[in-house]
Amino acid sequence: MGIGYRVIVRPALRVQDSEKAHGRALMMLRFLSANPLTRGMLSLLYRPRKKLTVKCFGQTYKHPFGNAAGLDKRAEALRGWEAIGLSFIEIGGVTEHEQEGNPKPRMFRASSSLSLVNRMGFNNPGSVKVASKLKHHFSRHGSPNIPLWANLGKSKITPLDEAPSDYAATMDRLWEYCDTFVINVSSPNTPNLRELQHDDALESVIQACQEVNSRHSKSSKTELKPLLIKIAPDVTDEQLTAIVHTARSAGCDGIIATNTTLERPETFPKGEEKVFTQTGGLSGAPLSNRSTEVIHQIYSMTNGEWPIVGVGGILSADDAWEKIGAGATLLQAYSGFVFEGAALSKSIVNGLDKKLSEHGFKNIEEAVGFSHRGND
Ligand SMILES: Cc1cc2nc3c(=O)[nH]c(=O)nc-3n(C[C@H](O)[C@H](O)[C@H](O)COP(=O)(O)O)c2cc1C
């Protein structure tokens, strides 16, 4: 973390409403990246210099680290994320219909525990507005130079049995702008959404999205775009096996593990009860072990043949390395950016570069899943 962030920004954050603080940070990133001079300064300060090229989902990533969904729901700061050196951007969750989300306050910070609880409820402008924003952005500034992913959510007004068409409509509208799509059936804040993780329901959502994918790919004479599934950490081993089997057989190209958890730590610092007793999904440091465990299990059950994107409690290079060891090829963070600031990508990429040489790996791909081979 930058010393300035630790000394000035983090203490200032403690006295601000979490959602407002997030809005201000995003606005600042957008503002600074709008001007070539300040954009250059952002790059100079924050962009990792090391190249840790990774090939995944048919694309080349300059290193494995990007932002997790929810950080830029409205696709507001595309040039900012690129300027601070992420290797890919995930926008959304975007739902077919515009929605306000749950009543505020709905995002809570437990600073000593490096953790957040949120019940945002997919607040977002909806697929039509996000598509038109991307169209406008692309025509003025061109497409980003790094892969752009879209996180697809289900509109609250859409009943569960109509979920496939809701996800498909969003994918349809965003298809030409985004490189990779993530079916999010794991947010804890949309009633019953997690029921879509199971069997027939999951298969129907994936199939509906794959139909959109093949229609666009045929009509534009381009490749199918990678389709991923994002899962919750709150699943039993049997449920996890079933989800992985269904998603793989239905043609998903990989998996993001994990979303936030409904579990709470057994103990936490005094004064943070108010945060941990809030309804919603928990993210950050206390999620790290469970998310790594899920990655480990998926890697084992797929013999490392199905790409895993690791997310959940990555706040340092050590956390990132554990996820790679467990089997993740790409990595993402949300809470890490809240607690460590924009310097997070540089510290993670530089730290990973060191870890690779310490452990004698030539590149990230060689390191993926190392803890399964007893080589850590
Ligand atoms: C305020 C907030 C909003 C989120 N919104 C979404 C979302 O829209 N879609 C999604 O798939 N995940 C969403 N997430 C989950 C994150 O993408 C990530 O999976 C989770 O926070 C764990 O990572 P972390 O420990 O690095 O925060 C959100 C998380 C937070 C804290």
Coordinates of C-alpha atoms and ligand atoms in Angstrom, one line a residue:
M1 CA 0.0 0.0 0.0
G2 CA 1.2 3.5 -0.7
I3 CA 2.3 5.3 2.5
G4 CA 0.0 8.3 1.5
Y5 CA -3.0 5.9 1.3
R6 CA -2.1 4.4 4.7
V7 CA -1.5 7.6 6.5
I8 CA -4.1 9.9 4.9
V9 CA -6.8 8.1 3.0
R10 CA -7.4 5.1 5.2
P11 CA -8.0 7.1 8.4
A12 CA -10.2 9.5 6.4
L13 CA -12.2 6.6 5.1
R14 CA -13.1 5.6 8.7
V15 CA -15.3 8.6 9.1
Q16 CA -17.1 8.5 5.8
D17 CA -20.1 6.5 4.7
S18 CA -18.7 3.5 2.8
E19 CA -20.8 3.8 -0.3
K20 CA -20.2 7.6 -0.5
A21 CA -16.5 7.1 -0.1
H22 CA -16.5 4.5 -2.9
G23 CA -18.4 6.9 -5.1
R24 CA -15.9 9.6 -4.5
A25 CA -12.9 7.3 -5.2
L26 CA -14.5 6.2 -8.5
M27 CA -15.3 9.8 -9.5
M28 CA -11.7 10.7 -8.7
L29 CA -10.3 7.9 -10.8
R30 CA -12.6 8.8 -13.7
F31 CA -11.7 12.5 -13.4
L32 CA -7.9 11.9 -13.2
S33 CA -8.0 9.5 -16.2
A34 CA -9.9 11.9 -18.4
N35 CA -6.9 14.1 -18.9
P36 CA -3.7 12.8 -20.6
L37 CA -1.5 14.5 -18.1
T38 CA -3.1 13.2 -15.0
R39 CA -3.7 9.9 -16.7
G40 CA 0.0 9.7 -17.3
M41 CA 0.6 10.5 -13.7
L42 CA -1.7 7.7 -12.6
S43 CA 0.3 5.3 -14.7
L44 CA 3.6 6.5 -13.5
L45 CA 2.5 6.1 -9.9
Y46 CA 0.5 2.9 -10.0
R47 CA 1.0 0.8 -13.1
P48 CA 3.1 -2.3 -12.5
R49 CA 6.3 -2.3 -14.6
K50 CA 6.7 -6.1 -14.4
K51 CA 5.2 -8.2 -17.1
L52 CA 3.8 -11.5 -16.0
T53 CA 2.0 -12.6 -19.1
V54 CA -0.7 -15.1 -18.8
K55 CA -2.7 -16.8 -21.5
C56 CA -6.3 -17.6 -20.5
F57 CA -9.6 -17.9 -22.2
G58 CA -7.9 -17.4 -25.6
Q59 CA -6.5 -14.0 -24.6
T60 CA -3.2 -12.7 -23.4
Y61 CA -3.2 -10.9 -20.1
K62 CA -0.2 -8.8 -19.2
H63 CA -0.4 -10.1 -15.6
P64 CA -3.1 -12.0 -13.7
F65 CA -4.7 -9.2 -11.7
G66 CA -7.9 -7.3 -12.4
N67 CA -10.8 -5.7 -10.5
A68 CA -13.7 -7.7 -9.2
A69 CA -17.3 -7.1 -10.1
G70 CA -19.2 -4.4 -8.2
L71 CA -16.3 -1.9 -8.2
D72 CA -17.5 -0.3 -11.4
K73 CA -21.1 -1.3 -11.8
R74 CA -21.8 1.5 -14.4
A75 CA -18.6 1.2 -16.5
E76 CA -17.6 4.7 -15.3
A77 CA -13.8 4.6 -15.0
L78 CA -12.6 2.3 -17.9
R79 CA -9.6 4.5 -18.7
G80 CA -8.8 4.8 -15.0
W81 CA -8.6 1.0 -14.4
E82 CA -6.3 0.7 -17.4
A83 CA -4.2 3.7 -16.2
I84 CA -3.5 2.1 -12.8
G85 CA -2.3 -1.0 -14.5
L86 CA -5.0 -3.7 -14.2
S87 CA -4.7 -6.4 -16.7
F88 CA -8.5 -6.7 -17.2
I89 CA -11.6 -4.9 -16.1
E90 CA -14.9 -6.4 -15.0
I91 CA -17.9 -4.1 -15.1
G92 CA -21.3 -4.7 -13.5
G93 CA -23.3 -6.5 -12.2
V94 CA -25.5 -5.4 -14.9
T95 CA -29.2 -6.5 -15.0
E96 CA -31.6 -6.5 -17.9
H97 CA -33.6 -3.7 -16.2
E98 CA -32.4 -0.6 -14.4
Q99 CA -32.8 -0.9 -10.6
E100 CA -32.0 1.1 -7.5
G101 CA -30.9 -1.8 -5.3
N102 CA -31.6 -2.0 -1.6
P103 CA -32.3 1.0 0.7
K104 CA -29.2 2.8 2.0
P105 CA -27.0 2.3 4.1
R106 CA -26.1 -1.0 2.4
M107 CA -22.3 -1.1 2.5
F108 CA -20.4 -1.4 5.8
R109 CA -16.7 -1.3 6.5
A110 CA -14.9 -3.2 9.3
S111 CA -11.5 -1.5 8.9
S112 CA -9.6 -3.4 11.6
S113 CA -10.7 -6.7 10.1
L114 CA -10.0 -5.5 6.5
S115 CA -13.6 -6.6 5.7
L116 CA -16.8 -5.3 4.2
V117 CA -20.4 -6.3 4.5
N118 CA -22.7 -5.3 1.6
R119 CA -26.3 -5.7 0.6
M120 CA -26.2 -3.5 -2.5
G121 CA -28.8 -5.6 -4.3
F122 CA -27.5 -5.0 -7.9
N123 CA -28.0 -1.3 -8.0
N124 CA -27.2 -0.5 -11.7
P125 CA -28.5 1.5 -14.7
G126 CA -29.7 -1.6 -16.6
S127 CA -28.4 -3.2 -19.8
V128 CA -29.8 -0.6 -22.2
K129 CA -28.0 2.3 -20.5
V130 CA -24.8 0.5 -19.9
A131 CA -24.7 -0.6 -23.6
S132 CA -25.2 3.0 -24.7
K133 CA -22.5 4.2 -22.3
L134 CA -20.1 1.7 -23.8
K135 CA -21.1 2.6 -27.3
H136 CA -20.4 6.3 -26.5
H137 CA -17.2 5.5 -24.7
F138 CA -15.9 3.3 -27.6
S139 CA -16.7 5.9 -30.2
R140 CA -14.9 8.7 -28.4
H141 CA -12.0 6.8 -26.9
G142 CA -11.8 3.4 -28.7
S143 CA -12.1 0.1 -26.9
P144 CA -9.9 -0.5 -23.9
N145 CA -6.5 -2.0 -24.5
I146 CA -7.1 -4.7 -22.0
P147 CA -9.9 -7.3 -21.9
L148 CA -13.3 -6.0 -20.7
W149 CA -15.5 -8.4 -18.9
A150 CA -19.2 -8.0 -18.0
N151 CA -20.8 -9.3 -14.9
L152 CA -24.4 -10.4 -15.6
G153 CA -27.0 -10.3 -12.8
K154 CA -30.7 -11.0 -12.6
S155 CA -33.2 -8.2 -12.3
K156 CA -35.1 -8.3 -9.1
I157 CA -38.5 -8.0 -10.9
T158 CA -37.8 -11.0 -13.0
P159 CA -39.1 -14.3 -11.5
L160 CA -36.6 -17.1 -11.2
D161 CA -38.1 -19.2 -13.9
E162 CA -37.6 -16.3 -16.4
A163 CA -34.0 -15.8 -15.3
P164 CA -32.5 -17.3 -18.5
S165 CA -34.1 -14.6 -20.7
D166 CA -33.1 -11.8 -18.3
Y167 CA -29.4 -12.8 -18.3
A168 CA -29.5 -13.4 -22.1
A169 CA -31.0 -10.0 -22.8
T170 CA -28.2 -8.3 -20.9
M171 CA -25.6 -10.4 -22.7
D172 CA -27.2 -9.6 -26.1
R173 CA -27.0 -5.8 -25.5
L174 CA -23.4 -5.9 -24.2
W175 CA -22.0 -8.6 -26.5
E176 CA -20.3 -6.4 -29.1
Y177 CA -18.5 -4.3 -26.4
C178 CA -17.3 -6.9 -23.9
D179 CA -14.7 -9.7 -24.3
T180 CA -15.8 -12.1 -21.6
F181 CA -19.1 -12.6 -19.8
V182 CA -19.7 -13.7 -16.2
I183 CA -23.0 -15.3 -15.1
N184 CA -23.4 -14.2 -11.5
V185 CA -25.7 -16.6 -9.8
S186 CA -24.1 -16.1 -6.4
S187 CA -24.9 -12.7 -5.1
P188 CA -26.5 -13.1 -1.7
N189 CA -28.5 -9.9 -2.0
T190 CA -31.1 -10.7 -4.7
P191 CA -33.8 -12.9 -3.2
N192 CA -33.3 -16.6 -4.1
L193 CA -30.6 -15.9 -6.7
R194 CA -28.4 -18.6 -5.4
E195 CA -31.0 -21.2 -6.2
L196 CA -29.9 -20.6 -9.8
Q197 CA -26.6 -22.3 -9.0
H198 CA -28.3 -25.7 -9.1
D199 CA -28.7 -28.2 -11.9
D200 CA -31.5 -27.5 -14.4
A201 CA -31.8 -23.8 -13.4
L202 CA -28.1 -23.2 -14.0
E203 CA -28.1 -25.2 -17.2
S204 CA -31.0 -23.1 -18.6
V205 CA -29.3 -19.8 -17.8
I206 CA -26.0 -21.0 -19.4
Q207 CA -27.8 -22.3 -22.5
A208 CA -29.7 -19.0 -23.0
C209 CA -26.5 -17.1 -22.8
Q210 CA -24.7 -19.5 -25.1
E211 CA -27.5 -19.0 -27.7
V212 CA -26.9 -15.3 -27.7
N213 CA -23.2 -15.9 -27.9
S214 CA -23.4 -18.2 -30.9
R215 CA -25.9 -15.9 -32.7
H216 CA -23.6 -12.9 -32.4
S217 CA -20.5 -14.9 -33.2
K218 CA -22.1 -16.3 -36.4
S219 CA -23.5 -13.0 -37.5
S220 CA -20.2 -11.1 -36.9
K221 CA -18.1 -14.1 -38.1
T222 CA -16.0 -13.9 -35.0
E223 CA -15.2 -16.4 -32.2
L224 CA -17.5 -17.2 -29.4
K225 CA -16.7 -15.1 -26.3
P226 CA -15.7 -16.8 -23.1
L227 CA -18.6 -17.4 -20.7
L228 CA -17.8 -17.9 -17.0
I229 CA -19.8 -18.7 -14.0
K230 CA -19.3 -17.0 -10.6
I231 CA -20.1 -19.1 -7.5
A232 CA -20.8 -18.5 -3.8
P233 CA -18.4 -19.8 -1.1
D234 CA -21.4 -21.0 0.9
V235 CA -21.9 -24.4 -0.8
T236 CA -21.4 -27.9 0.4
D237 CA -18.8 -30.2 -1.3
E238 CA -21.7 -32.0 -3.1
Q239 CA -23.2 -28.8 -4.3
L240 CA -19.8 -27.6 -5.5
T241 CA -19.3 -30.8 -7.5
A242 CA -22.7 -30.5 -9.0
I243 CA -22.2 -26.8 -10.0
V244 CA -18.8 -27.5 -11.6
H245 CA -20.2 -30.5 -13.5
T246 CA -23.3 -28.7 -14.8
A247 CA -21.4 -25.5 -15.7
R248 CA -18.6 -27.4 -17.5
S249 CA -21.0 -29.7 -19.4
A250 CA -23.1 -26.7 -20.4
G251 CA -20.1 -25.2 -22.0
C252 CA -18.8 -22.6 -19.5
D253 CA -15.2 -21.8 -20.2
G254 CA -14.2 -21.3 -16.6
I255 CA -15.3 -20.3 -13.1
I256 CA -14.9 -17.3 -10.7
A257 CA -14.5 -18.4 -7.1
T258 CA -15.9 -16.7 -5.0
N259 CA -18.6 -14.2 -4.4
T260 CA -19.1 -12.8 -0.8
T261 CA -20.1 -15.1 2.0
L262 CA -23.1 -15.2 4.4
E263 CA -20.9 -16.7 7.1
R264 CA -19.3 -14.5 9.8
P265 CA -16.0 -14.9 11.5
E266 CA -16.2 -16.6 15.0
T267 CA -14.4 -13.7 16.6
F268 CA -13.8 -10.1 15.5
P269 CA -12.4 -6.9 17.1
K270 CA -14.5 -5.1 19.6
G271 CA -16.5 -2.3 18.0
E272 CA -17.0 -4.1 14.7
E273 CA -20.1 -6.1 15.8
K274 CA -22.2 -3.4 14.1
V275 CA -20.7 -4.3 10.8
F276 CA -20.6 -8.1 11.2
T277 CA -24.2 -8.3 12.3
Q278 CA -25.5 -6.5 9.2
T279 CA -27.4 -8.5 6.7
G280 CA -25.5 -9.1 3.5
G281 CA -22.4 -10.6 2.0
L282 CA -19.0 -10.5 3.7
S283 CA -15.8 -9.9 1.7
G284 CA -12.2 -9.1 2.4
A285 CA -9.6 -10.8 4.7
P286 CA -12.1 -13.1 6.6
L287 CA -13.2 -14.6 3.3
S288 CA -9.7 -15.4 2.0
N289 CA -9.3 -19.0 3.4
R290 CA -12.7 -20.2 2.4
S291 CA -12.4 -18.8 -1.2
T292 CA -8.9 -20.4 -1.5
E293 CA -10.4 -23.7 -0.3
V294 CA -13.1 -23.6 -2.9
I295 CA -10.5 -22.9 -5.6
H296 CA -8.4 -25.8 -4.3
Q297 CA -11.4 -28.1 -4.6
I298 CA -12.4 -27.0 -8.1
Y299 CA -8.8 -27.4 -9.3
S300 CA -8.7 -31.0 -7.9
M301 CA -12.0 -32.1 -9.3
T302 CA -11.2 -30.7 -12.8
N303 CA -7.5 -31.9 -12.8
G304 CA -6.5 -28.3 -13.3
E305 CA -8.1 -28.4 -16.8
W306 CA -10.7 -25.7 -16.2
P307 CA -9.5 -22.1 -15.7
I308 CA -10.3 -20.6 -12.3
V309 CA -10.4 -16.9 -11.5
G310 CA -9.6 -16.5 -7.8
V311 CA -11.2 -13.7 -5.8
G312 CA -11.9 -13.3 -2.1
G313 CA -9.7 -11.6 0.4
I314 CA -6.7 -10.7 -1.8
L315 CA -5.0 -7.8 -0.1
S316 CA -1.4 -8.6 -0.7
A317 CA 1.0 -10.6 -2.9
D318 CA 1.0 -13.4 -0.3
D319 CA -2.8 -13.7 -0.6
A320 CA -2.5 -13.7 -4.4
W321 CA 0.2 -16.4 -4.3
E322 CA -2.0 -18.7 -2.2
K323 CA -4.8 -18.4 -4.7
I324 CA -2.4 -19.3 -7.6
G325 CA -1.1 -22.2 -5.6
A326 CA -4.6 -23.4 -5.0
G327 CA -5.2 -23.3 -8.8
A328 CA -6.3 -19.8 -9.9
T329 CA -4.9 -18.5 -13.2
L330 CA -6.4 -15.0 -13.0
L331 CA -7.1 -13.0 -9.8
Q332 CA -9.4 -10.2 -8.8
A333 CA -10.1 -8.0 -5.8
Y334 CA -12.7 -5.6 -4.5
S335 CA -12.1 -5.1 -0.8
G336 CA -8.3 -4.9 -1.4
F337 CA -8.8 -1.7 -3.4
V338 CA -10.9 -0.2 -0.5
F339 CA -8.2 -0.9 2.1
E340 CA -5.0 -0.7 0.1
G341 CA -5.9 1.8 -2.6
A342 CA -4.7 2.0 -6.2
A343 CA -1.2 0.8 -5.3
L344 CA -2.6 -2.7 -4.8
S345 CA -2.0 -3.8 -8.4
K346 CA 1.6 -2.8 -8.4
S347 CA 2.3 -4.4 -5.0
I348 CA 0.6 -7.7 -6.1
V349 CA 2.3 -7.9 -9.5
N350 CA 5.7 -7.0 -8.1
G351 CA 5.2 -9.4 -5.3
L352 CA 4.1 -12.2 -7.6
D353 CA 7.2 -11.6 -9.8
K354 CA 9.4 -12.1 -6.7
K355 CA 7.5 -15.2 -5.7
L356 CA 8.0 -16.8 -9.1
S357 CA 11.7 -16.4 -8.9
E358 CA 11.9 -17.5 -5.3
H359 CA 10.1 -20.7 -6.1
G360 CA 11.8 -21.3 -9.4
F361 CA 8.8 -20.9 -11.8
K362 CA 9.3 -19.5 -15.2
N363 CA 5.9 -17.9 -15.4
I364 CA 2.4 -17.8 -13.8
E365 CA 1.0 -20.6 -15.8
E366 CA 3.8 -22.9 -14.5
A367 CA 2.9 -21.9 -10.9
V368 CA -0.8 -22.4 -11.2
G369 CA -1.9 -25.2 -8.8
F370 CA 1.6 -25.6 -7.3
S371 CA 0.2 -26.5 -3.8
H372 CA -1.4 -29.6 -5.3
R373 CA 2.1 -30.8 -6.4
G374 CA 3.6 -30.2 -2.9
N375 CA 5.9 -27.6 -4.3
D376 CA 5.2 -24.5 -2.3
Ligands
LIG1 C1 -20.0 -3.5 -2.5 C2 -19.8 -4.7 -3.3 C3 -20.6 -5.0 -4.5 C4 -20.4 -6.1 -5.2 N1 -21.1 -6.3 -6.4 C5 -21.0 -7.4 -7.1 C6 -21.7 -7.6 -8.3 O1 -22.4 -6.8 -8.7 N2 -21.5 -8.8 -8.9 C7 -20.6 -9.8 -8.5 O2 -20.5 -10.9 -9.1 N3 -19.9 -9.6 -7.3 C8 -20.1 -8.5 -6.6 N4 -19.4 -8.3 -5.5 C9 -18.4 -9.4 -5.0 C10 -17.0 -9.1 -5.4 O3 -16.9 -9.1 -6.8 C11 -16.1 -10.2 -4.9 O4 -16.4 -11.5 -5.4 C12 -16.1 -10.3 -3.3 O5 -16.2 -9.0 -2.8 C13 -14.9 -11.0 -2.8 O6 -13.7 -10.3 -3.1 P1 -12.9 -9.3 -2.2 O7 -12.7 -10.1 -0.9 O8 -11.7 -9.0 -2.9 O9 -13.8 -8.2 -1.9 C14 -19.5 -7.1 -4.7 C15 -18.7 -6.9 -3.6 C16 -18.9 -5.7 -2.9 C17 -18.1 -5.5 -1.6

